[in-house]
Amino acid sequence: MTTYTLLSAAKINLYLEIIGHRPDRFHEMAMVMQSVDLCDRITLTSLTMPTQRLHCNHPQVPTDSSNLVLKAANLLISKFPELANRGVDITIEKNIPVGAGLAGGSGNAAATLVGLNMLWELGLTQIELEELSAQLGSDIPFCIRGGTAIATGRGEVLDPIDSLSDLYVVLAKYESLSISTPWAYKTYRTNFSDRYADIANSATLQERQQRVHSGPMVTAITHKDAQAIGSHLHNDLERVVLPAHPKVQQLRDCMASHGNLGTMMSGSGPTVFTLATTQQSADEIIGKVQTDLPDPDLKLWSACCTATGIRLEAN
Ligand code: ATP
């Protein structure tokens, strides 16, 4: 029996702009994604019978075929008929909060694809894995690649930029509150589709893409200028999530009052993050937020930006 253990990193969105609605029902996006070293641990062990077993220590994570990890395994099996007799036992140790806007499930699927590529000796390149993974979810190619990247299309078209490494984040989430990503996008579409570009019209789309505002963020990252990165954080989905969840707005205000670099919601939320230049200042912010908002349901973590999406752990 062979076993591989992989770490899948969470991601935050330093920038998220919604461009329009696509004919394939996804949204056209302009994002800057960043991996952070808050990781889940995925252990894959080969089985001699054609069975897939999944275990997870988190009660909110399904262990049936709806789990992205099993969807990833089944995607490989459907592409490679010779795998029909292979089996795998998968254990997910969840450390990334669930339904948090941190792409935890997408990262787990990314780790499964990378790990099964090794376990089943498929010989797929990283690019091939990324292309395949886009069939499962728009964030998964980024989760495989990791680091810092501009993500366009529905989020699966990646342009890497210089990776950030010495930047810390404080992440905060009410444990009992999760937000459905489809709900957030649907609500945005209902409220703001008058701002959408006509994606079917290439001239209009090009004109709209020229007005994407992520340029200053990318420049700030290139210059490793934490102050400028903080001042150019942006997330269109805050417009729908914050009014619907005043507690998240209050948390955001509290984080912003203690983190002096920049504060933003990640993805479709409800996780709020604030930037810090040292581990010590991240720890200080955590202490201050806990004092201001003493609620056992509020969980806080510190993490560091990392260049790695999926990491193989020595067994
Ligand atoms: P994203 O930022 O990609 O939208 P998220 O961080 O908001 O994702 P996830 O933690 O990935 O949300 O979970 C969203 C839902 O997906 C969960 O409520 C759960 O039912 C389902 N799910 C399927 N597979 C997994 C997995 N491996 N880990 C966590 N959730 C999973």
PDB file of N, CA, C and O and ligand atoms in Angstrom, residues 11 40 60-62 66-69 92 94 97-106 108-109 139 179 181 267-269, ligand 1:
ATOM      1  N   LYS A  11      -7.120  30.048   0.059  1.00  0.00           N
ATOM      2  CA  LYS A  11      -6.823  31.250  -0.745  1.00  0.00           C
ATOM      3  C   LYS A  11      -7.654  32.427  -0.255  1.00  0.00           C
ATOM      4  O   LYS A  11      -8.752  32.245   0.292  1.00  0.00           O
ATOM      5  N   ASP A  40      -5.445  22.399   4.885  1.00  0.00           N
ATOM      6  CA  ASP A  40      -6.046  21.103   5.194  1.00  0.00           C
ATOM      7  C   ASP A  40      -5.017  20.029   4.853  1.00  0.00           C
ATOM      8  O   ASP A  40      -4.127  20.250   4.026  1.00  0.00           O
ATOM      9  N   GLN A  60     -19.538  19.273   9.027  1.00  0.00           N
ATOM     10  CA  GLN A  60     -20.256  19.959   7.932  1.00  0.00           C
ATOM     11  C   GLN A  60     -19.796  19.509   6.549  1.00  0.00           C
ATOM     12  O   GLN A  60     -20.364  19.945   5.547  1.00  0.00           O
ATOM     13  N   VAL A  61     -18.762  18.686   6.510  1.00  0.00           N
ATOM     14  CA  VAL A  61     -18.244  18.277   5.202  1.00  0.00           C
ATOM     15  C   VAL A  61     -18.856  16.938   4.805  1.00  0.00           C
ATOM     16  O   VAL A  61     -18.729  15.954   5.539  1.00  0.00           O
ATOM     17  N   PRO A  62     -19.550  16.877   3.669  1.00  0.00           N
ATOM     18  CA  PRO A  62     -20.179  15.617   3.266  1.00  0.00           C
ATOM     19  C   PRO A  62     -19.116  14.583   2.887  1.00  0.00           C
ATOM     20  O   PRO A  62     -18.064  14.956   2.349  1.00  0.00           O
ATOM     21  N   SER A  66     -20.966  13.896  -3.189  1.00  0.00           N
ATOM     22  CA  SER A  66     -21.016  15.341  -3.422  1.00  0.00           C
ATOM     23  C   SER A  66     -19.698  16.013  -3.005  1.00  0.00           C
ATOM     24  O   SER A  66     -19.471  17.179  -3.325  1.00  0.00           O
ATOM     25  N   ASN A  67     -18.848  15.286  -2.258  1.00  0.00           N
ATOM     26  CA  ASN A  67     -17.571  15.892  -1.854  1.00  0.00           C
ATOM     27  C   ASN A  67     -16.671  16.075  -3.070  1.00  0.00           C
ATOM     28  O   ASN A  67     -16.501  15.156  -3.885  1.00  0.00           O
ATOM     29  N   LEU A  68     -16.092  17.255  -3.169  1.00  0.00           N
ATOM     30  CA  LEU A  68     -15.246  17.578  -4.343  1.00  0.00           C
ATOM     31  C   LEU A  68     -14.061  16.631  -4.492  1.00  0.00           C
ATOM     32  O   LEU A  68     -13.571  16.407  -5.599  1.00  0.00           O
ATOM     33  N   VAL A  69     -13.624  16.062  -3.373  1.00  0.00           N
ATOM     34  CA  VAL A  69     -12.497  15.130  -3.401  1.00  0.00           C
ATOM     35  C   VAL A  69     -12.881  13.856  -4.180  1.00  0.00           C
ATOM     36  O   VAL A  69     -12.102  13.357  -5.007  1.00  0.00           O
ATOM     37  N   ILE A  92      -9.574  13.545   5.004  1.00  0.00           N
ATOM     38  CA  ILE A  92      -9.414  15.009   5.006  1.00  0.00           C
ATOM     39  C   ILE A  92      -9.342  15.472   6.454  1.00  0.00           C
ATOM     40  O   ILE A  92     -10.281  15.232   7.225  1.00  0.00           O
ATOM     41  N   LYS A  94      -9.628  18.703   8.270  1.00  0.00           N
ATOM     42  CA  LYS A  94     -10.054  20.079   7.959  1.00  0.00           C
ATOM     43  C   LYS A  94      -9.504  21.069   8.979  1.00  0.00           C
ATOM     44  O   LYS A  94      -9.762  20.958  10.179  1.00  0.00           O
ATOM     45  N   PRO A  97     -11.784  26.765   7.560  1.00  0.00           N
ATOM     46  CA  PRO A  97     -13.223  26.765   7.828  1.00  0.00           C
ATOM     47  C   PRO A  97     -14.037  26.498   6.557  1.00  0.00           C
ATOM     48  O   PRO A  97     -13.596  26.798   5.447  1.00  0.00           O
ATOM     49  N   VAL A  98     -15.222  25.916   6.759  1.00  0.00           N
ATOM     50  CA  VAL A  98     -16.055  25.455   5.640  1.00  0.00           C
ATOM     51  C   VAL A  98     -17.053  26.548   5.246  1.00  0.00           C
ATOM     52  O   VAL A  98     -17.594  27.252   6.102  1.00  0.00           O
ATOM     53  N   GLY A  99     -17.277  26.676   3.928  1.00  0.00           N
ATOM     54  CA  GLY A  99     -18.231  27.683   3.431  1.00  0.00           C
ATOM     55  C   GLY A  99     -17.789  29.073   3.830  1.00  0.00           C
ATOM     56  O   GLY A  99     -18.575  29.920   4.242  1.00  0.00           O
ATOM     57  N   ALA A 100     -16.490  29.331   3.696  1.00  0.00           N
ATOM     58  CA  ALA A 100     -15.883  30.523   4.274  1.00  0.00           C
ATOM     59  C   ALA A 100     -15.403  31.529   3.245  1.00  0.00           C
ATOM     60  O   ALA A 100     -14.944  32.610   3.599  1.00  0.00           O
ATOM     61  N   GLY A 101     -15.436  31.151   1.949  1.00  0.00           N
ATOM     62  CA  GLY A 101     -14.848  32.035   0.928  1.00  0.00           C
ATOM     63  C   GLY A 101     -13.350  31.869   0.835  1.00  0.00           C
ATOM     64  O   GLY A 101     -12.638  32.721   0.302  1.00  0.00           O
ATOM     65  N   LEU A 102     -12.839  30.732   1.360  1.00  0.00           N
ATOM     66  CA  LEU A 102     -11.389  30.473   1.352  1.00  0.00           C
ATOM     67  C   LEU A 102     -11.034  29.302   0.433  1.00  0.00           C
ATOM     68  O   LEU A 102      -9.893  28.825   0.449  1.00  0.00           O
ATOM     69  N   ALA A 103     -11.999  28.835  -0.351  1.00  0.00           N
ATOM     70  CA  ALA A 103     -11.796  27.760  -1.334  1.00  0.00           C
ATOM     71  C   ALA A 103     -11.250  26.473  -0.710  1.00  0.00           C
ATOM     72  O   ALA A 103     -10.446  25.773  -1.328  1.00  0.00           O
ATOM     73  N   GLY A 104     -11.706  26.177   0.504  1.00  0.00           N
ATOM     74  CA  GLY A 104     -11.229  24.960   1.176  1.00  0.00           C
ATOM     75  C   GLY A 104     -11.524  23.698   0.381  1.00  0.00           C
ATOM     76  O   GLY A 104     -10.642  22.853   0.157  1.00  0.00           O
ATOM     77  N   GLY A 105     -12.769  23.547  -0.080  1.00  0.00           N
ATOM     78  CA  GLY A 105     -13.147  22.359  -0.860  1.00  0.00           C
ATOM     79  C   GLY A 105     -12.389  22.285  -2.174  1.00  0.00           C
ATOM     80  O   GLY A 105     -11.942  21.214  -2.595  1.00  0.00           O
ATOM     81  N   SER A 106     -12.224  23.436  -2.818  1.00  0.00           N
ATOM     82  CA  SER A 106     -11.480  23.469  -4.089  1.00  0.00           C
ATOM     83  C   SER A 106     -10.029  23.040  -3.859  1.00  0.00           C
ATOM     84  O   SER A 106      -9.448  22.305  -4.670  1.00  0.00           O
ATOM     85  N   ASN A 108      -8.960  21.040  -1.508  1.00  0.00           N
ATOM     86  CA  ASN A 108      -8.949  19.585  -1.258  1.00  0.00           C
ATOM     87  C   ASN A 108      -9.009  18.818  -2.576  1.00  0.00           C
ATOM     88  O   ASN A 108      -8.322  17.802  -2.757  1.00  0.00           O
ATOM     89  N   ALA A 109      -9.842  19.291  -3.508  1.00  0.00           N
ATOM     90  CA  ALA A 109      -9.937  18.642  -4.826  1.00  0.00           C
ATOM     91  C   ALA A 109      -8.611  18.766  -5.564  1.00  0.00           C
ATOM     92  O   ALA A 109      -8.143  17.816  -6.211  1.00  0.00           O
ATOM     93  N   ASP A 139     -12.134  27.649  -9.146  1.00  0.00           N
ATOM     94  CA  ASP A 139     -10.988  28.015  -8.288  1.00  0.00           C
ATOM     95  C   ASP A 139      -9.921  26.923  -8.242  1.00  0.00           C
ATOM     96  O   ASP A 139      -8.831  27.147  -7.715  1.00  0.00           O
ATOM     97  N   ILE A 179     -21.679  31.101   4.006  1.00  0.00           N
ATOM     98  CA  ILE A 179     -22.401  31.766   2.913  1.00  0.00           C
ATOM     99  C   ILE A 179     -22.271  30.924   1.663  1.00  0.00           C
ATOM    100  O   ILE A 179     -21.178  30.449   1.324  1.00  0.00           O
ATOM    101  N   THR A 181     -21.829  30.345  -2.043  1.00  0.00           N
ATOM    102  CA  THR A 181     -21.252  31.116  -3.149  1.00  0.00           C
ATOM    103  C   THR A 181     -22.300  31.380  -4.241  1.00  0.00           C
ATOM    104  O   THR A 181     -22.422  32.519  -4.711  1.00  0.00           O
ATOM    105  N   GLY A 267     -13.538  36.352  -1.126  1.00  0.00           N
ATOM    106  CA  GLY A 267     -14.479  35.636  -1.988  1.00  0.00           C
ATOM    107  C   GLY A 267     -15.913  36.010  -1.653  1.00  0.00           C
ATOM    108  O   GLY A 267     -16.251  37.193  -1.489  1.00  0.00           O
ATOM    109  N   SER A 268     -16.777  34.989  -1.511  1.00  0.00           N
ATOM    110  CA  SER A 268     -18.174  35.264  -1.187  1.00  0.00           C
ATOM    111  C   SER A 268     -18.395  35.330   0.318  1.00  0.00           C
ATOM    112  O   SER A 268     -19.527  35.337   0.782  1.00  0.00           O
ATOM    113  N   GLY A 269     -17.285  35.369   1.098  1.00  0.00           N
ATOM    114  CA  GLY A 269     -17.373  35.509   2.538  1.00  0.00           C
ATOM    115  C   GLY A 269     -17.855  34.229   3.195  1.00  0.00           C
ATOM    116  O   GLY A 269     -18.002  33.198   2.538  1.00  0.00           O
TER     117      GLY A 269
HETATM  118  P1  ATP B   1     -15.281  28.872  -2.463  1.00  0.00           P
HETATM  119  O1  ATP B   1     -14.471  29.992  -1.866  1.00  0.00           O
HETATM  120  O2  ATP B   1     -14.508  28.023  -3.466  1.00  0.00           O
HETATM  121  O3  ATP B   1     -16.630  29.259  -2.952  1.00  0.00           O
HETATM  122  P2  ATP B   1     -15.870  28.121   0.204  1.00  0.00           P
HETATM  123  O4  ATP B   1     -14.578  28.313   0.935  1.00  0.00           O
HETATM  124  O5  ATP B   1     -16.864  29.244   0.343  1.00  0.00           O
HETATM  125  O6  ATP B   1     -15.561  27.832  -1.300  1.00  0.00           O
HETATM  126  P3  ATP B   1     -16.026  25.363   0.923  1.00  0.00           P
HETATM  127  O7  ATP B   1     -15.392  25.303   2.274  1.00  0.00           O
HETATM  128  O8  ATP B   1     -15.219  24.890  -0.208  1.00  0.00           O
HETATM  129  O9  ATP B   1     -16.580  26.835   0.663  1.00  0.00           O
HETATM  130  O10 ATP B   1     -17.396  24.540   1.039  1.00  0.00           O
HETATM  131  C1  ATP B   1     -18.581  24.878   0.381  1.00  0.00           C
HETATM  132  C2  ATP B   1     -19.526  23.657   0.442  1.00  0.00           C
HETATM  133  O11 ATP B   1     -18.970  22.637  -0.400  1.00  0.00           O
HETATM  134  C3  ATP B   1     -19.635  23.043   1.822  1.00  0.00           C
HETATM  135  O12 ATP B   1     -20.752  23.517   2.501  1.00  0.00           O
HETATM  136  C4  ATP B   1     -19.745  21.542   1.556  1.00  0.00           C
HETATM  137  O13 ATP B   1     -21.085  21.110   1.608  1.00  0.00           O
HETATM  138  C5  ATP B   1     -19.265  21.331   0.129  1.00  0.00           C
HETATM  139  N1  ATP B   1     -18.031  20.539   0.012  1.00  0.00           N
HETATM  140  C6  ATP B   1     -17.815  19.574  -0.899  1.00  0.00           C
HETATM  141  N2  ATP B   1     -16.576  19.074  -0.766  1.00  0.00           N
HETATM  142  C7  ATP B   1     -15.984  19.705   0.242  1.00  0.00           C
HETATM  143  C8  ATP B   1     -14.689  19.615   0.849  1.00  0.00           C
HETATM  144  N3  ATP B   1     -13.777  18.740   0.449  1.00  0.00           N
HETATM  145  N4  ATP B   1     -14.408  20.466   1.848  1.00  0.00           N
HETATM  146  C9  ATP B   1     -15.329  21.374   2.263  1.00  0.00           C
HETATM  147  N5  ATP B   1     -16.569  21.484   1.751  1.00  0.00           N
HETATM  148  C10 ATP B   1     -16.898  20.664   0.739  1.00  0.00           C
END
